[in-house]
Amino acid sequence: MSLPHAILTALMEKPSSGLELTRRFDRSIGYFWSATHQQIYRELGKLETGGLIRALPAEQPARGQKKAYEVLPAGRAELARWTAAAQDPKPMRDVMLLRLRAAAVVGTAGLEADLRRHLELHEQQLAEYREIERRDFPPGKDGPEDRLRHLVLRAGIDLETFWTQWLRRALTDFPDMPAPEGL
Amino acid sequence: MSLPHAILTALMEKPSSGLELTRRFDRSIGYFWSATHQQIYRELGKLETGGLIRALPAEQPARGQKKAYEVLPAGRAELARWTAAAQDPKPMRDVMLLRLRAAAVVGTAGLEADLRRHLELHEQQLAEYREIERRDFPPGKDGPEDRLRHLVLRAGIDLETFWTQWLRRALTDFPDMPAPEGL
DNA sequence: GCACTTTTTGCAACTAGTTGCATAAAGTGC
DNA sequence: GCACTTTATGCAACTAGTTGCAAAAAGTGC
């Protein structure tokens, strides 16, 4: 149940409409909590009903017209409560690791190409993160909020670094292992 | 749609009943693709209906009685197809990173304790993986299947290593930053 | 042989996320 | 000023995963 809190965080940073939120989820926040616009609109509705946010007064609310939301005190309190509450880490779920495990029983045919493709994708993501770091966290910019956000970004950088290294290693000692023929 | 393939992989390694699968998901396979017994039973039903697996002949099938499944040729083919098919990596979703980001706007009160707890949990998991490596992959055991499975395990080890390092760093330069008082 | 627990299987309801599409307003080209 | 695209909001149906519970068989204690 984290999407509402992701939205509250984004709205605290800056009151926004659904579409603006969607765009920001495609960039910063979405890097570690992705969401589609449908999810966001649905959740905005629930948050408004629940009294955690409210629509900023607009001339006439109508379809196809921007409607911006801001966080109410109750929403802020809920976000603080959630942030402090203990939560267990979710067990990892990774398809590529599962596919490698499957390859150990049905053969590696066809897998190598996708490993290369993933390596490229992770390299791109890593480059993007590094660019953000260069742009948004120049030396000296280190207020408490910056320190926290930088820490989050560094997790992204280190994770992508891990994947690129692991994928390179996988490609290096990849056994050429066609599917065993008998059933 | 990976659960059926996780189950097929497990059944290829060894025909099993639902409960045996559940136990194995709690150990090896579940380390990177977790599932509850309810999910497993439901999926076994679908796989059987779909003709990908079949129940091994038992005396009389009845409730509360072990029913083991084995993979049929169609199931093996489907697993090979899925393994080779290109798939995009899923965008990451991590609650702790989100909480840190939230803490940048509502303050860090209460978070530190849970960071410590997570560090401990990740250290435990890392120790467990290392123990498995010591036990299951002694030097010399490196057939093609072993190489692949070892690669998967190493991803787990490196990921847990990353988390422990990152959490230690987070705790080190954690700003003491109570919630800003004004709304 | 009867109560009690454990093992094994499973259903039903709920929550979260995804996919596909619709509808209204506003801008754009000519 | 009319067709066409873009922006912005949203509903509905579907898929995957989680939670809570229960029922049948088999083992256990006395």
Short mmCIF file of N, CA and C in Angstrom, two decimals, chain A residues 40-152:
data_model
loop_
_atom_site.label_atom_id
_atom_site.label_comp_id
_atom_site.label_asym_id
_atom_site.label_seq_id
_atom_site.Cartn_x
_atom_site.Cartn_y
_atom_site.Cartn_z
N ILE A 40 -2.93 6.66 -10.90
CA ILE A 40 -2.80 7.94 -10.20
C ILE A 40 -4.14 8.64 -10.05
N TYR A 41 -4.92 8.69 -11.13
CA TYR A 41 -6.23 9.34 -11.04
C TYR A 41 -7.13 8.63 -10.03
N ARG A 42 -7.12 7.29 -10.10
CA ARG A 42 -7.96 6.54 -9.17
C ARG A 42 -7.58 6.86 -7.72
N GLU A 43 -6.26 6.87 -7.49
CA GLU A 43 -5.78 7.10 -6.13
C GLU A 43 -6.05 8.53 -5.68
N LEU A 44 -5.93 9.49 -6.58
CA LEU A 44 -6.23 10.87 -6.23
C LEU A 44 -7.68 10.97 -5.75
N GLY A 45 -8.56 10.28 -6.46
CA GLY A 45 -9.97 10.26 -6.04
C GLY A 45 -10.13 9.74 -4.63
N LYS A 46 -9.47 8.62 -4.34
CA LYS A 46 -9.58 8.03 -3.00
C LYS A 46 -9.02 8.95 -1.94
N LEU A 47 -7.87 9.55 -2.24
CA LEU A 47 -7.23 10.44 -1.27
C LEU A 47 -8.10 11.65 -0.98
N GLU A 48 -8.78 12.14 -2.04
CA GLU A 48 -9.65 13.30 -1.83
C GLU A 48 -10.86 12.90 -0.97
N THR A 49 -11.47 11.79 -1.33
CA THR A 49 -12.60 11.27 -0.54
C THR A 49 -12.21 11.08 0.92
N GLY A 50 -11.00 10.58 1.12
CA GLY A 50 -10.53 10.30 2.47
C GLY A 50 -10.11 11.54 3.24
N GLY A 51 -10.14 12.68 2.58
CA GLY A 51 -9.80 13.93 3.28
C GLY A 51 -8.31 14.14 3.49
N LEU A 52 -7.47 13.45 2.70
CA LEU A 52 -6.03 13.63 2.86
C LEU A 52 -5.48 14.71 1.92
N ILE A 53 -6.17 14.92 0.83
CA ILE A 53 -5.79 15.99 -0.09
C ILE A 53 -7.07 16.72 -0.51
N ARG A 54 -6.90 17.88 -1.15
CA ARG A 54 -8.07 18.54 -1.71
C ARG A 54 -7.68 19.22 -3.02
N ALA A 55 -8.68 19.37 -3.88
CA ALA A 55 -8.46 20.03 -5.15
C ALA A 55 -8.31 21.52 -4.89
N LEU A 56 -7.31 22.12 -5.48
CA LEU A 56 -7.19 23.56 -5.39
C LEU A 56 -8.36 24.20 -6.13
N PRO A 57 -8.94 25.25 -5.56
CA PRO A 57 -10.10 25.88 -6.19
C PRO A 57 -9.77 26.28 -7.64
N ALA A 58 -10.61 25.82 -8.57
CA ALA A 58 -10.44 26.19 -9.97
C ALA A 58 -11.72 26.90 -10.42
N GLU A 59 -11.66 27.57 -11.53
CA GLU A 59 -12.83 28.31 -12.02
C GLU A 59 -14.05 27.39 -12.12
N GLN A 60 -14.09 26.58 -13.18
CA GLN A 60 -15.15 25.57 -13.21
C GLN A 60 -14.55 24.20 -13.48
N PRO A 61 -14.75 23.31 -12.54
CA PRO A 61 -14.19 21.98 -12.73
C PRO A 61 -14.96 21.25 -13.83
N ALA A 62 -14.24 20.76 -14.82
CA ALA A 62 -14.90 20.03 -15.91
C ALA A 62 -13.92 19.03 -16.47
N ARG A 63 -14.43 18.13 -17.22
CA ARG A 63 -13.57 17.14 -17.86
C ARG A 63 -12.62 17.85 -18.80
N GLY A 64 -11.42 17.32 -18.90
CA GLY A 64 -10.46 17.91 -19.82
C GLY A 64 -9.87 19.20 -19.30
N GLN A 65 -10.12 19.50 -18.03
CA GLN A 65 -9.56 20.72 -17.47
C GLN A 65 -8.66 20.39 -16.28
N LYS A 66 -7.54 21.02 -16.22
CA LYS A 66 -6.58 20.75 -15.16
C LYS A 66 -7.19 20.91 -13.78
N LYS A 67 -6.88 19.97 -12.94
CA LYS A 67 -7.36 20.05 -11.57
C LYS A 67 -6.17 19.72 -10.67
N ALA A 68 -5.69 20.71 -9.93
CA ALA A 68 -4.50 20.50 -9.11
C ALA A 68 -4.90 20.16 -7.67
N TYR A 69 -4.09 19.34 -7.03
CA TYR A 69 -4.37 18.92 -5.65
C TYR A 69 -3.27 19.39 -4.72
N GLU A 70 -3.65 19.62 -3.47
CA GLU A 70 -2.64 19.90 -2.44
C GLU A 70 -2.90 19.01 -1.23
N VAL A 71 -1.88 18.79 -0.44
CA VAL A 71 -1.97 17.89 0.70
C VAL A 71 -2.57 18.63 1.90
N LEU A 72 -3.54 18.00 2.56
CA LEU A 72 -4.12 18.58 3.77
C LEU A 72 -3.34 18.09 5.00
N PRO A 73 -3.51 18.75 6.14
CA PRO A 73 -2.79 18.34 7.36
C PRO A 73 -2.97 16.85 7.65
N ALA A 74 -4.17 16.32 7.46
CA ALA A 74 -4.39 14.89 7.70
C ALA A 74 -3.50 14.04 6.80
N GLY A 75 -3.31 14.49 5.56
CA GLY A 75 -2.47 13.76 4.63
C GLY A 75 -1.02 13.78 5.04
N ARG A 76 -0.60 14.94 5.49
CA ARG A 76 0.77 15.08 5.95
C ARG A 76 1.03 14.17 7.16
N ALA A 77 0.06 14.14 8.06
CA ALA A 77 0.19 13.29 9.26
C ALA A 77 0.27 11.83 8.86
N GLU A 78 -0.58 11.43 7.93
CA GLU A 78 -0.58 10.04 7.48
C GLU A 78 0.76 9.68 6.84
N LEU A 79 1.31 10.60 6.06
CA LEU A 79 2.60 10.34 5.42
C LEU A 79 3.71 10.18 6.46
N ALA A 80 3.67 11.04 7.48
CA ALA A 80 4.68 10.95 8.54
C ALA A 80 4.54 9.63 9.30
N ARG A 81 3.30 9.25 9.59
CA ARG A 81 3.06 8.00 10.29
C ARG A 81 3.61 6.82 9.48
N TRP A 82 3.29 6.80 8.20
CA TRP A 82 3.70 5.70 7.32
C TRP A 82 5.23 5.62 7.20
N THR A 83 5.84 6.80 7.10
CA THR A 83 7.30 6.83 6.94
C THR A 83 8.00 6.21 8.15
N ALA A 84 7.45 6.48 9.32
CA ALA A 84 8.10 6.01 10.54
C ALA A 84 7.76 4.56 10.88
N ALA A 85 6.64 4.06 10.35
CA ALA A 85 6.19 2.71 10.70
C ALA A 85 7.13 1.64 10.15
N ALA A 86 7.43 0.63 10.97
CA ALA A 86 8.29 -0.46 10.54
C ALA A 86 7.62 -1.25 9.42
N GLN A 87 8.40 -1.63 8.43
CA GLN A 87 7.88 -2.44 7.33
C GLN A 87 8.93 -3.47 6.95
N ASP A 88 8.47 -4.70 6.70
CA ASP A 88 9.43 -5.72 6.28
C ASP A 88 9.80 -5.56 4.82
N PRO A 89 11.07 -5.82 4.51
CA PRO A 89 11.45 -5.78 3.09
C PRO A 89 10.73 -6.89 2.33
N LYS A 90 10.26 -6.56 1.13
CA LYS A 90 9.58 -7.58 0.31
C LYS A 90 10.61 -8.53 -0.27
N PRO A 91 10.27 -9.81 -0.31
CA PRO A 91 11.18 -10.74 -0.98
C PRO A 91 11.36 -10.33 -2.44
N MET A 92 12.58 -10.48 -2.92
CA MET A 92 12.91 -10.11 -4.30
C MET A 92 12.13 -10.95 -5.30
N ARG A 93 11.87 -10.37 -6.47
CA ARG A 93 11.22 -11.10 -7.56
C ARG A 93 11.85 -10.68 -8.86
N ASP A 94 12.64 -11.54 -9.44
CA ASP A 94 13.32 -11.14 -10.66
C ASP A 94 13.20 -12.20 -11.75
N VAL A 95 12.60 -11.77 -12.85
CA VAL A 95 12.33 -12.70 -13.94
C VAL A 95 13.61 -13.24 -14.57
N MET A 96 14.60 -12.38 -14.75
CA MET A 96 15.82 -12.83 -15.43
C MET A 96 16.50 -13.95 -14.65
N LEU A 97 16.51 -13.82 -13.32
CA LEU A 97 17.14 -14.86 -12.51
C LEU A 97 16.37 -16.17 -12.66
N LEU A 98 15.04 -16.03 -12.71
CA LEU A 98 14.21 -17.22 -12.89
C LEU A 98 14.50 -17.87 -14.24
N ARG A 99 14.67 -17.05 -15.26
CA ARG A 99 14.93 -17.60 -16.61
C ARG A 99 16.28 -18.33 -16.64
N LEU A 100 17.26 -17.80 -15.92
CA LEU A 100 18.55 -18.48 -15.88
C LEU A 100 18.42 -19.83 -15.21
N ARG A 101 17.63 -19.83 -14.16
CA ARG A 101 17.40 -21.09 -13.46
C ARG A 101 16.68 -22.09 -14.36
N ALA A 102 15.71 -21.59 -15.12
CA ALA A 102 15.00 -22.45 -16.07
C ALA A 102 15.97 -22.94 -17.14
N ALA A 103 16.87 -22.07 -17.58
CA ALA A 103 17.83 -22.45 -18.61
C ALA A 103 18.70 -23.62 -18.16
N ALA A 104 18.90 -23.73 -16.85
CA ALA A 104 19.70 -24.84 -16.34
C ALA A 104 19.02 -26.18 -16.61
N VAL A 105 17.70 -26.18 -16.79
CA VAL A 105 17.03 -27.45 -17.10
C VAL A 105 16.56 -27.59 -18.55
N VAL A 106 16.30 -26.47 -19.24
CA VAL A 106 15.84 -26.61 -20.63
C VAL A 106 16.82 -26.07 -21.66
N GLY A 107 18.00 -25.64 -21.21
CA GLY A 107 18.99 -25.16 -22.17
C GLY A 107 18.98 -23.66 -22.33
N THR A 108 20.10 -23.13 -22.80
CA THR A 108 20.29 -21.68 -22.84
C THR A 108 19.94 -21.06 -24.19
N ALA A 109 19.47 -21.89 -25.11
CA ALA A 109 19.20 -21.38 -26.47
C ALA A 109 18.35 -20.11 -26.43
N GLY A 110 18.82 -19.06 -27.09
CA GLY A 110 18.04 -17.83 -27.23
C GLY A 110 18.20 -16.83 -26.11
N LEU A 111 18.79 -17.26 -25.00
CA LEU A 111 18.87 -16.39 -23.83
C LEU A 111 19.94 -15.31 -23.96
N GLU A 112 21.03 -15.66 -24.57
CA GLU A 112 22.19 -14.77 -24.59
C GLU A 112 21.85 -13.39 -25.18
N ALA A 113 21.07 -13.39 -26.26
CA ALA A 113 20.73 -12.13 -26.91
C ALA A 113 20.01 -11.20 -25.93
N ASP A 114 19.11 -11.76 -25.15
CA ASP A 114 18.35 -10.92 -24.22
C ASP A 114 19.21 -10.45 -23.06
N LEU A 115 20.19 -11.27 -22.68
CA LEU A 115 21.13 -10.81 -21.64
C LEU A 115 21.88 -9.57 -22.15
N ARG A 116 22.32 -9.62 -23.40
CA ARG A 116 23.00 -8.46 -23.98
C ARG A 116 22.10 -7.23 -24.00
N ARG A 117 20.85 -7.46 -24.39
CA ARG A 117 19.91 -6.35 -24.46
C ARG A 117 19.70 -5.74 -23.07
N HIS A 118 19.54 -6.58 -22.07
CA HIS A 118 19.37 -6.08 -20.70
C HIS A 118 20.60 -5.29 -20.26
N LEU A 119 21.77 -5.79 -20.63
CA LEU A 119 22.99 -5.08 -20.27
C LEU A 119 22.95 -3.66 -20.83
N GLU A 120 22.55 -3.55 -22.09
CA GLU A 120 22.45 -2.22 -22.70
C GLU A 120 21.45 -1.34 -21.96
N LEU A 121 20.29 -1.90 -21.66
CA LEU A 121 19.26 -1.11 -20.96
C LEU A 121 19.76 -0.63 -19.61
N HIS A 122 20.42 -1.51 -18.87
CA HIS A 122 20.90 -1.11 -17.54
C HIS A 122 22.02 -0.08 -17.67
N GLU A 123 22.82 -0.20 -18.72
CA GLU A 123 23.86 0.81 -18.92
C GLU A 123 23.24 2.18 -19.20
N GLN A 124 22.18 2.19 -20.00
CA GLN A 124 21.48 3.45 -20.27
C GLN A 124 20.93 4.06 -18.99
N GLN A 125 20.28 3.20 -18.20
CA GLN A 125 19.69 3.71 -16.96
C GLN A 125 20.77 4.28 -16.04
N LEU A 126 21.87 3.56 -15.98
CA LEU A 126 22.99 4.02 -15.14
C LEU A 126 23.49 5.38 -15.61
N ALA A 127 23.64 5.54 -16.91
CA ALA A 127 24.10 6.82 -17.45
C ALA A 127 23.12 7.94 -17.09
N GLU A 128 21.82 7.61 -17.17
CA GLU A 128 20.79 8.60 -16.84
C GLU A 128 20.91 9.02 -15.38
N TYR A 129 21.08 8.06 -14.49
CA TYR A 129 21.22 8.37 -13.06
C TYR A 129 22.44 9.24 -12.82
N ARG A 130 23.55 8.89 -13.46
CA ARG A 130 24.77 9.66 -13.26
C ARG A 130 24.59 11.10 -13.72
N GLU A 131 23.87 11.25 -14.82
CA GLU A 131 23.61 12.59 -15.34
C GLU A 131 22.77 13.39 -14.33
N ILE A 132 21.77 12.74 -13.75
CA ILE A 132 20.95 13.41 -12.73
C ILE A 132 21.81 13.80 -11.54
N GLU A 133 22.70 12.91 -11.16
CA GLU A 133 23.57 13.21 -10.02
C GLU A 133 24.43 14.44 -10.31
N ARG A 134 25.01 14.46 -11.50
CA ARG A 134 25.85 15.58 -11.90
C ARG A 134 25.04 16.89 -11.85
N ARG A 135 23.81 16.81 -12.35
CA ARG A 135 23.01 18.01 -12.51
C ARG A 135 22.40 18.48 -11.19
N ASP A 136 21.85 17.52 -10.41
CA ASP A 136 21.08 17.92 -9.22
C ASP A 136 21.86 17.92 -7.92
N PHE A 137 23.01 17.26 -7.89
CA PHE A 137 23.75 17.18 -6.63
C PHE A 137 25.20 17.60 -6.79
N PRO A 138 25.42 18.83 -7.19
CA PRO A 138 26.79 19.31 -7.29
C PRO A 138 27.38 19.39 -5.88
N PRO A 139 28.72 19.27 -5.75
CA PRO A 139 29.31 19.33 -4.42
C PRO A 139 28.92 20.63 -3.72
N GLY A 140 28.59 20.54 -2.46
CA GLY A 140 28.19 21.74 -1.73
C GLY A 140 26.71 21.77 -1.46
N LYS A 141 25.93 21.19 -2.39
CA LYS A 141 24.48 21.15 -2.18
C LYS A 141 24.16 19.98 -1.26
N ASP A 142 24.20 20.24 0.05
CA ASP A 142 24.00 19.10 0.94
C ASP A 142 23.24 19.45 2.21
N GLY A 143 22.11 20.11 2.02
CA GLY A 143 21.17 20.27 3.13
C GLY A 143 20.62 18.90 3.47
N PRO A 144 19.93 18.78 4.62
CA PRO A 144 19.40 17.47 5.04
C PRO A 144 18.53 16.83 3.96
N GLU A 145 17.67 17.60 3.31
CA GLU A 145 16.80 17.02 2.27
C GLU A 145 17.62 16.52 1.09
N ASP A 146 18.64 17.31 0.72
CA ASP A 146 19.50 16.90 -0.39
C ASP A 146 20.22 15.61 -0.04
N ARG A 147 20.70 15.53 1.19
CA ARG A 147 21.43 14.32 1.59
C ARG A 147 20.55 13.09 1.42
N LEU A 148 19.28 13.20 1.86
CA LEU A 148 18.37 12.07 1.75
C LEU A 148 18.08 11.72 0.29
N ARG A 149 17.78 12.72 -0.51
CA ARG A 149 17.47 12.44 -1.91
C ARG A 149 18.69 11.88 -2.65
N HIS A 150 19.85 12.39 -2.28
CA HIS A 150 21.08 11.89 -2.91
C HIS A 150 21.30 10.42 -2.56
N LEU A 151 21.02 10.10 -1.32
CA LEU A 151 21.14 8.71 -0.85
C LEU A 151 20.26 7.79 -1.70
N VAL A 152 19.04 8.24 -1.97
CA VAL A 152 18.12 7.44 -2.78
C VAL A 152 18.68 7.26 -4.19
#
